[in-house]
Amino acid sequence: PIEQLKQCARRIATVVQEAKLPVNVDEYVNRFSPAMVDLVFDWCGGTKFSQLMEGTDQYEGSVIRALHRLEELLRQLVDAAKVVGNAELEASCEDARKMLIRDVVFAQSLYT
């Protein structure tokens, strides 16, 4: 997954560069930190949160926050795909959201 992310970032930076906007392709690609990619991939694959945290030095709150932000982004992408009429993108993003939303990470908070 990390290599796919970097390839996608490189394509985006190349398009930006072709549009005559200032961007350093290598700097742009290197700004993408792979720290959470494997965690999200494993989480969506069904790994329990406790097991997920055993394999990382990330804080639990940081991981939960990142997963919530990713869910919000996917929800916005679903809405955008509906607006432009891209049913395939809408379905893909909705499927990704369904894999993400589970277990203790998305349980209702006692404080809200």
Coordinates of N, CA, C and O in Angstrom, one line a residue, residues 8-107:
C8 N 0.9 7.2 -6.6 CA -0.2 8.1 -6.8 C 0.2 9.6 -6.5 O -0.1 10.5 -7.3
A9 N 1.0 9.8 -5.5 CA 1.5 11.1 -5.1 C 2.4 11.7 -6.3 O 2.3 12.8 -6.6
R10 N 3.2 10.8 -6.8 CA 4.1 11.2 -7.9 C 3.3 11.6 -9.1 O 3.6 12.6 -9.8
R11 N 2.2 10.9 -9.5 CA 1.4 11.2 -10.6 C 0.7 12.6 -10.4 O 0.6 13.4 -11.3
I12 N 0.2 12.8 -9.1 CA -0.4 14.1 -8.8 C 0.6 15.2 -9.0 O 0.3 16.2 -9.6
A13 N 1.8 15.0 -8.4 CA 2.8 16.1 -8.5 C 3.2 16.4 -10.0 O 3.4 17.5 -10.3
T14 N 3.2 15.3 -10.8 CA 3.6 15.5 -12.2 C 2.5 16.3 -12.9 O 2.8 17.2 -13.7
V15 N 1.2 16.0 -12.6 CA 0.1 16.8 -13.2 C 0.2 18.2 -12.8 O 0.0 19.1 -13.6
V16 N 0.5 18.4 -11.5 CA 0.6 19.8 -11.0 C 1.7 20.5 -11.7 O 1.6 21.7 -12.2
Q17 N 2.8 19.8 -11.9 CA 4.0 20.4 -12.6 C 3.7 20.7 -14.1 O 4.0 21.8 -14.6
E18 N 3.0 19.8 -14.7 CA 2.6 20.0 -16.1 C 1.6 21.2 -16.3 O 1.5 21.8 -17.3
A19 N 0.9 21.5 -15.2 CA 0.0 22.6 -15.2 C 0.7 24.0 -14.9 O 0.1 25.0 -14.7
K20 N 2.0 23.9 -14.9 CA 2.9 25.0 -14.7 C 2.8 25.6 -13.3 O 3.0 26.8 -13.1
L21 N 2.4 24.8 -12.3 CA 2.4 25.2 -10.9 C 3.7 24.8 -10.3 O 4.2 23.7 -10.6
P22 N 4.2 25.6 -9.3 CA 5.4 25.3 -8.7 C 5.3 24.1 -7.8 O 4.6 24.1 -6.8
V23 N 6.1 23.0 -8.0 CA 6.1 21.9 -7.2 C 7.4 21.1 -7.4 O 7.8 21.0 -8.6
N24 N 8.0 20.7 -6.4 CA 9.1 19.8 -6.5 C 8.6 18.4 -6.3 O 8.1 18.0 -5.2
V25 N 8.6 17.6 -7.3 CA 8.0 16.2 -7.3 C 8.5 15.4 -6.2 O 7.8 14.8 -5.4
D26 N 9.8 15.3 -6.0 CA 10.4 14.5 -5.0 C 10.0 14.9 -3.6 O 9.7 14.1 -2.7
E27 N 10.1 16.2 -3.3 CA 9.7 16.7 -2.0 C 8.2 16.4 -1.7 O 7.8 16.1 -0.6
Y28 N 7.4 16.6 -2.8 CA 5.9 16.3 -2.6 C 5.7 14.8 -2.2 O 5.0 14.5 -1.3
V29 N 6.4 13.9 -2.9 CA 6.2 12.5 -2.7 C 6.7 12.2 -1.3 O 6.1 11.4 -0.5
N30 N 7.8 12.7 -0.9 CA 8.4 12.4 0.4 C 7.6 13.0 1.6 O 7.8 12.6 2.8
R31 N 6.7 13.9 1.3 CA 5.9 14.5 2.4 C 4.8 13.5 2.9 O 4.3 13.7 4.0
F32 N 4.6 12.5 2.1 CA 3.6 11.5 2.6 C 4.3 10.5 3.5 O 5.1 9.7 3.1
S33 N 3.9 10.5 4.7 CA 4.5 9.6 5.7 C 3.7 8.3 5.7 O 2.5 8.2 5.8
P34 N 4.5 7.2 5.6 CA 3.9 5.9 5.6 C 3.5 5.3 6.9 O 3.0 4.2 7.1
A35 N 3.7 6.1 8.0 CA 3.5 5.6 9.4 C 2.1 5.0 9.6 O 2.0 4.0 10.3
M36 N 1.1 5.6 9.0 CA -0.3 5.1 9.3 C -0.8 4.2 8.2 O -1.9 3.5 8.4
V37 N -0.2 4.1 7.1 CA -0.7 3.3 6.0 C -0.9 1.8 6.4 O -2.0 1.3 6.2
D38 N 0.1 1.2 7.0 CA 0.0 -0.2 7.3 C -1.0 -0.4 8.4 O -1.7 -1.4 8.4
L39 N -1.1 0.6 9.4 CA -2.1 0.5 10.4 C -3.5 0.4 9.9 O -4.4 -0.4 10.2
V40 N -3.8 1.4 9.0 CA -5.1 1.5 8.4 C -5.4 0.2 7.5 O -6.5 -0.3 7.6
F41 N -4.4 -0.2 6.8 CA -4.6 -1.4 6.0 C -4.9 -2.6 6.8 O -5.9 -3.4 6.5
D42 N -4.2 -2.8 7.9 CA -4.5 -3.9 8.9 C -5.8 -3.8 9.5 O -6.5 -4.7 9.7
W43 N -6.2 -2.5 9.9 CA -7.4 -2.3 10.6 C -8.6 -2.7 9.7 O -9.5 -3.4 10.1
C44 N -8.5 -2.2 8.4 CA -9.6 -2.5 7.5 C -9.6 -4.0 7.1 O -10.6 -4.5 6.7
G45 N -8.5 -4.7 7.4 CA -8.4 -6.1 7.1 C -9.0 -7.0 8.3 O -9.0 -8.2 8.2
G46 N -9.4 -6.3 9.4 CA -10.0 -7.0 10.5 C -9.1 -7.2 11.8 O -9.6 -7.8 12.7
T47 N -7.9 -6.6 11.8 CA -7.1 -6.7 13.0 C -7.7 -6.0 14.1 O -8.3 -4.9 14.0
K48 N -7.7 -6.6 15.3 CA -8.2 -6.0 16.5 C -7.3 -4.8 16.9 O -6.1 -4.8 16.7
F49 N -8.0 -3.8 17.6 CA -7.3 -2.6 17.9 C -6.1 -2.9 18.9 O -5.0 -2.3 18.7
S50 N -6.3 -3.8 19.8 CA -5.2 -4.1 20.7 C -4.0 -4.7 20.0 O -2.8 -4.4 20.3
Q51 N -4.2 -5.6 19.0 CA -3.2 -6.1 18.2 C -2.5 -5.0 17.3 O -1.3 -5.0 17.1
L52 N -3.3 -4.2 16.8 CA -2.8 -3.1 16.0 C -1.8 -2.2 16.8 O -0.8 -1.9 16.3
M53 N -2.2 -1.9 18.0 CA -1.4 -1.1 18.9 C -0.1 -1.7 19.3 O 0.9 -1.1 19.6
E54 N -0.1 -3.1 19.4 CA 1.1 -3.8 19.8 C 2.2 -3.6 18.8 O 3.4 -3.7 19.1
G55 N 1.9 -3.4 17.5 CA 2.9 -3.4 16.5 C 3.3 -2.0 16.1 O 3.9 -1.8 15.0
T56 N 3.0 -1.0 16.9 CA 3.3 0.4 16.5 C 3.8 1.2 17.7 O 3.5 0.8 18.9
D57 N 4.4 2.3 17.5 CA 4.8 3.2 18.6 C 3.9 4.4 18.5 O 4.1 5.4 19.3
Q58 N 2.9 4.4 17.7 CA 1.9 5.5 17.6 C 1.0 5.5 18.9 O 0.8 4.5 19.5
Y59 N 0.6 6.7 19.3 CA -0.3 6.8 20.4 C -1.7 6.3 20.0 O -2.2 6.6 18.9
E60 N -2.4 5.7 20.9 CA -3.8 5.2 20.6 C -4.7 6.4 20.1 O -5.4 6.2 19.2
G61 N -4.6 7.5 20.8 CA -5.5 8.6 20.4 C -5.2 9.1 19.0 O -6.1 9.5 18.3
S62 N -3.9 9.1 18.7 CA -3.5 9.6 17.3 C -4.1 8.6 16.3 O -4.5 9.1 15.2
V63 N -4.0 7.3 16.5 CA -4.5 6.3 15.6 C -6.1 6.5 15.5 O -6.6 6.6 14.3
I64 N -6.7 6.6 16.6 CA -8.2 6.8 16.6 C -8.6 8.1 15.8 O -9.5 8.1 15.0
R65 N -7.9 9.2 16.1 CA -8.2 10.4 15.4 C -7.9 10.3 13.9 O -8.7 10.8 13.1
A66 N -6.9 9.6 13.5 CA -6.6 9.5 12.1 C -7.7 8.6 11.4 O -8.1 8.9 10.3
L67 N -8.1 7.6 12.1 CA -9.2 6.7 11.5 C -10.5 7.5 11.4 O -11.2 7.4 10.4
H68 N -10.8 8.4 12.4 CA -12.0 9.2 12.3 C -11.9 10.2 11.1 O -12.9 10.4 10.4
R69 N -10.7 10.8 11.0 CA -10.5 11.8 9.9 C -10.6 11.1 8.6 O -11.2 11.7 7.6
L70 N -10.1 9.9 8.4 CA -10.2 9.2 7.2 C -11.7 8.8 6.9 O -12.1 8.9 5.7
E71 N -12.4 8.5 7.9 CA -13.8 8.2 7.7 C -14.6 9.4 7.2 O -15.4 9.3 6.3
E72 N -14.3 10.6 7.8 CA -14.9 11.8 7.3 C -14.5 12.1 5.9 O -15.4 12.5 5.1
L73 N -13.3 11.9 5.5 CA -12.8 12.1 4.2 C -13.6 11.2 3.2 O -14.1 11.6 2.2
L74 N -13.7 10.0 3.6 CA -14.4 9.0 2.7 C -15.9 9.4 2.6 O -16.5 9.3 1.5
R75 N -16.5 9.9 3.7 CA -17.9 10.3 3.6 C -18.0 11.5 2.6 O -19.0 11.6 1.8
Q76 N -17.1 12.4 2.7 CA -17.1 13.6 1.7 C -16.9 13.1 0.3 O -17.5 13.7 -0.6
L77 N -16.0 12.1 0.1 CA -15.8 11.6 -1.2 C -17.1 10.9 -1.8 O -17.4 11.0 -3.0
V78 N -17.8 10.2 -0.9 CA -19.0 9.6 -1.3 C -20.0 10.7 -1.8 O -20.6 10.5 -2.9
D79 N -20.1 11.7 -1.0 CA -21.0 12.8 -1.4 C -20.6 13.5 -2.7 O -21.4 13.8 -3.6
A80 N -19.3 13.7 -2.8 CA -18.8 14.3 -4.1 C -19.0 13.4 -5.3 O -19.4 13.9 -6.4
A81 N -18.8 12.1 -5.1 CA -19.1 11.2 -6.2 C -20.5 11.2 -6.6 O -20.8 11.1 -7.8
K82 N -21.4 11.3 -5.7 CA -22.9 11.4 -6.0 C -23.1 12.6 -6.8 O -23.9 12.6 -7.8
V83 N -22.5 13.8 -6.4 CA -22.8 15.0 -7.1 C -22.3 14.9 -8.6 O -23.0 15.4 -9.5
V84 N -21.2 14.4 -8.8 CA -20.7 14.3 -10.2 C -21.2 13.1 -11.0 O -20.9 12.9 -12.1
G85 N -21.9 12.2 -10.3 CA -22.5 11.1 -11.0 C -21.6 9.9 -11.2 O -21.8 9.1 -12.1
N86 N -20.5 9.8 -10.4 CA -19.6 8.7 -10.5 C -20.0 7.6 -9.5 O -19.5 7.5 -8.4
A87 N -20.8 6.6 -10.0 CA -21.3 5.6 -9.2 C -20.2 4.6 -8.7 O -20.2 4.1 -7.6
E88 N -19.2 4.4 -9.6 CA -18.1 3.5 -9.2 C -17.3 4.0 -8.1 O -17.0 3.3 -7.1
L89 N -17.0 5.3 -8.1 CA -16.2 6.0 -7.0 C -17.0 6.0 -5.8 O -16.5 5.7 -4.7
E90 N -18.3 6.3 -5.9 CA -19.2 6.3 -4.8 C -19.2 5.0 -4.1 O -19.1 4.9 -2.8
A91 N -19.4 3.9 -4.8 CA -19.4 2.5 -4.2 C -18.1 2.2 -3.6 O -18.1 1.6 -2.5
S92 N -17.0 2.5 -4.2 CA -15.7 2.2 -3.7 C -15.4 2.9 -2.4 O -14.9 2.3 -1.4
C93 N -15.8 4.2 -2.3 CA -15.6 4.9 -1.1 C -16.5 4.4 0.0 O -16.1 4.4 1.2
E94 N -17.7 4.1 -0.3 CA -18.6 3.6 0.7 C -18.2 2.2 1.2 O -18.3 1.9 2.4
D95 N -17.7 1.4 0.3 CA -17.1 0.1 0.8 C -15.9 0.3 1.7 O -15.8 -0.4 2.7
A96 N -15.1 1.2 1.4 CA -13.9 1.5 2.3 C -14.4 2.0 3.6 O -13.9 1.6 4.7
R97 N -15.4 2.9 3.6 CA -16.0 3.4 4.9 C -16.5 2.2 5.7 O -16.3 2.2 6.9
K98 N -17.2 1.3 5.1 CA -17.8 0.2 5.8 C -16.7 -0.7 6.5 O -16.9 -1.2 7.6
M99 N -15.5 -0.9 5.8 CA -14.4 -1.6 6.4 C -13.8 -0.9 7.5 O -13.3 -1.5 8.5
L100 N -13.8 0.4 7.5 CA -13.2 1.2 8.5 C -14.0 1.3 9.8 O -13.4 1.3 10.9
I101 N -15.3 1.5 9.6 CA -16.2 1.7 10.8 C -16.5 0.4 11.5 O -17.4 -0.3 11.1
R102 N -15.8 0.2 12.6 CA -16.1 -1.0 13.4 C -15.4 -0.9 14.8 O -14.5 -0.1 15.0
D103 N -15.8 -1.8 15.6 CA -15.2 -2.0 16.9 C -15.1 -0.8 17.8 O -15.8 0.2 17.6
V104 N -14.2 -0.8 18.7 CA -14.1 0.2 19.8 C -13.7 1.6 19.2 O -14.1 2.6 19.8
V105 N -13.0 1.7 18.1 CA -12.6 2.9 17.5 C -13.8 3.8 17.1 O -13.7 5.0 17.3
F106 N -14.9 3.2 16.7 CA -16.0 4.0 16.3 C -17.2 3.9 17.3 O -18.3 4.2 17.0
A107 N -16.9 3.4 18.5 CA -18.0 3.3 19.5 C -18.4 4.7 20.0 O -17.5 5.6 20.0

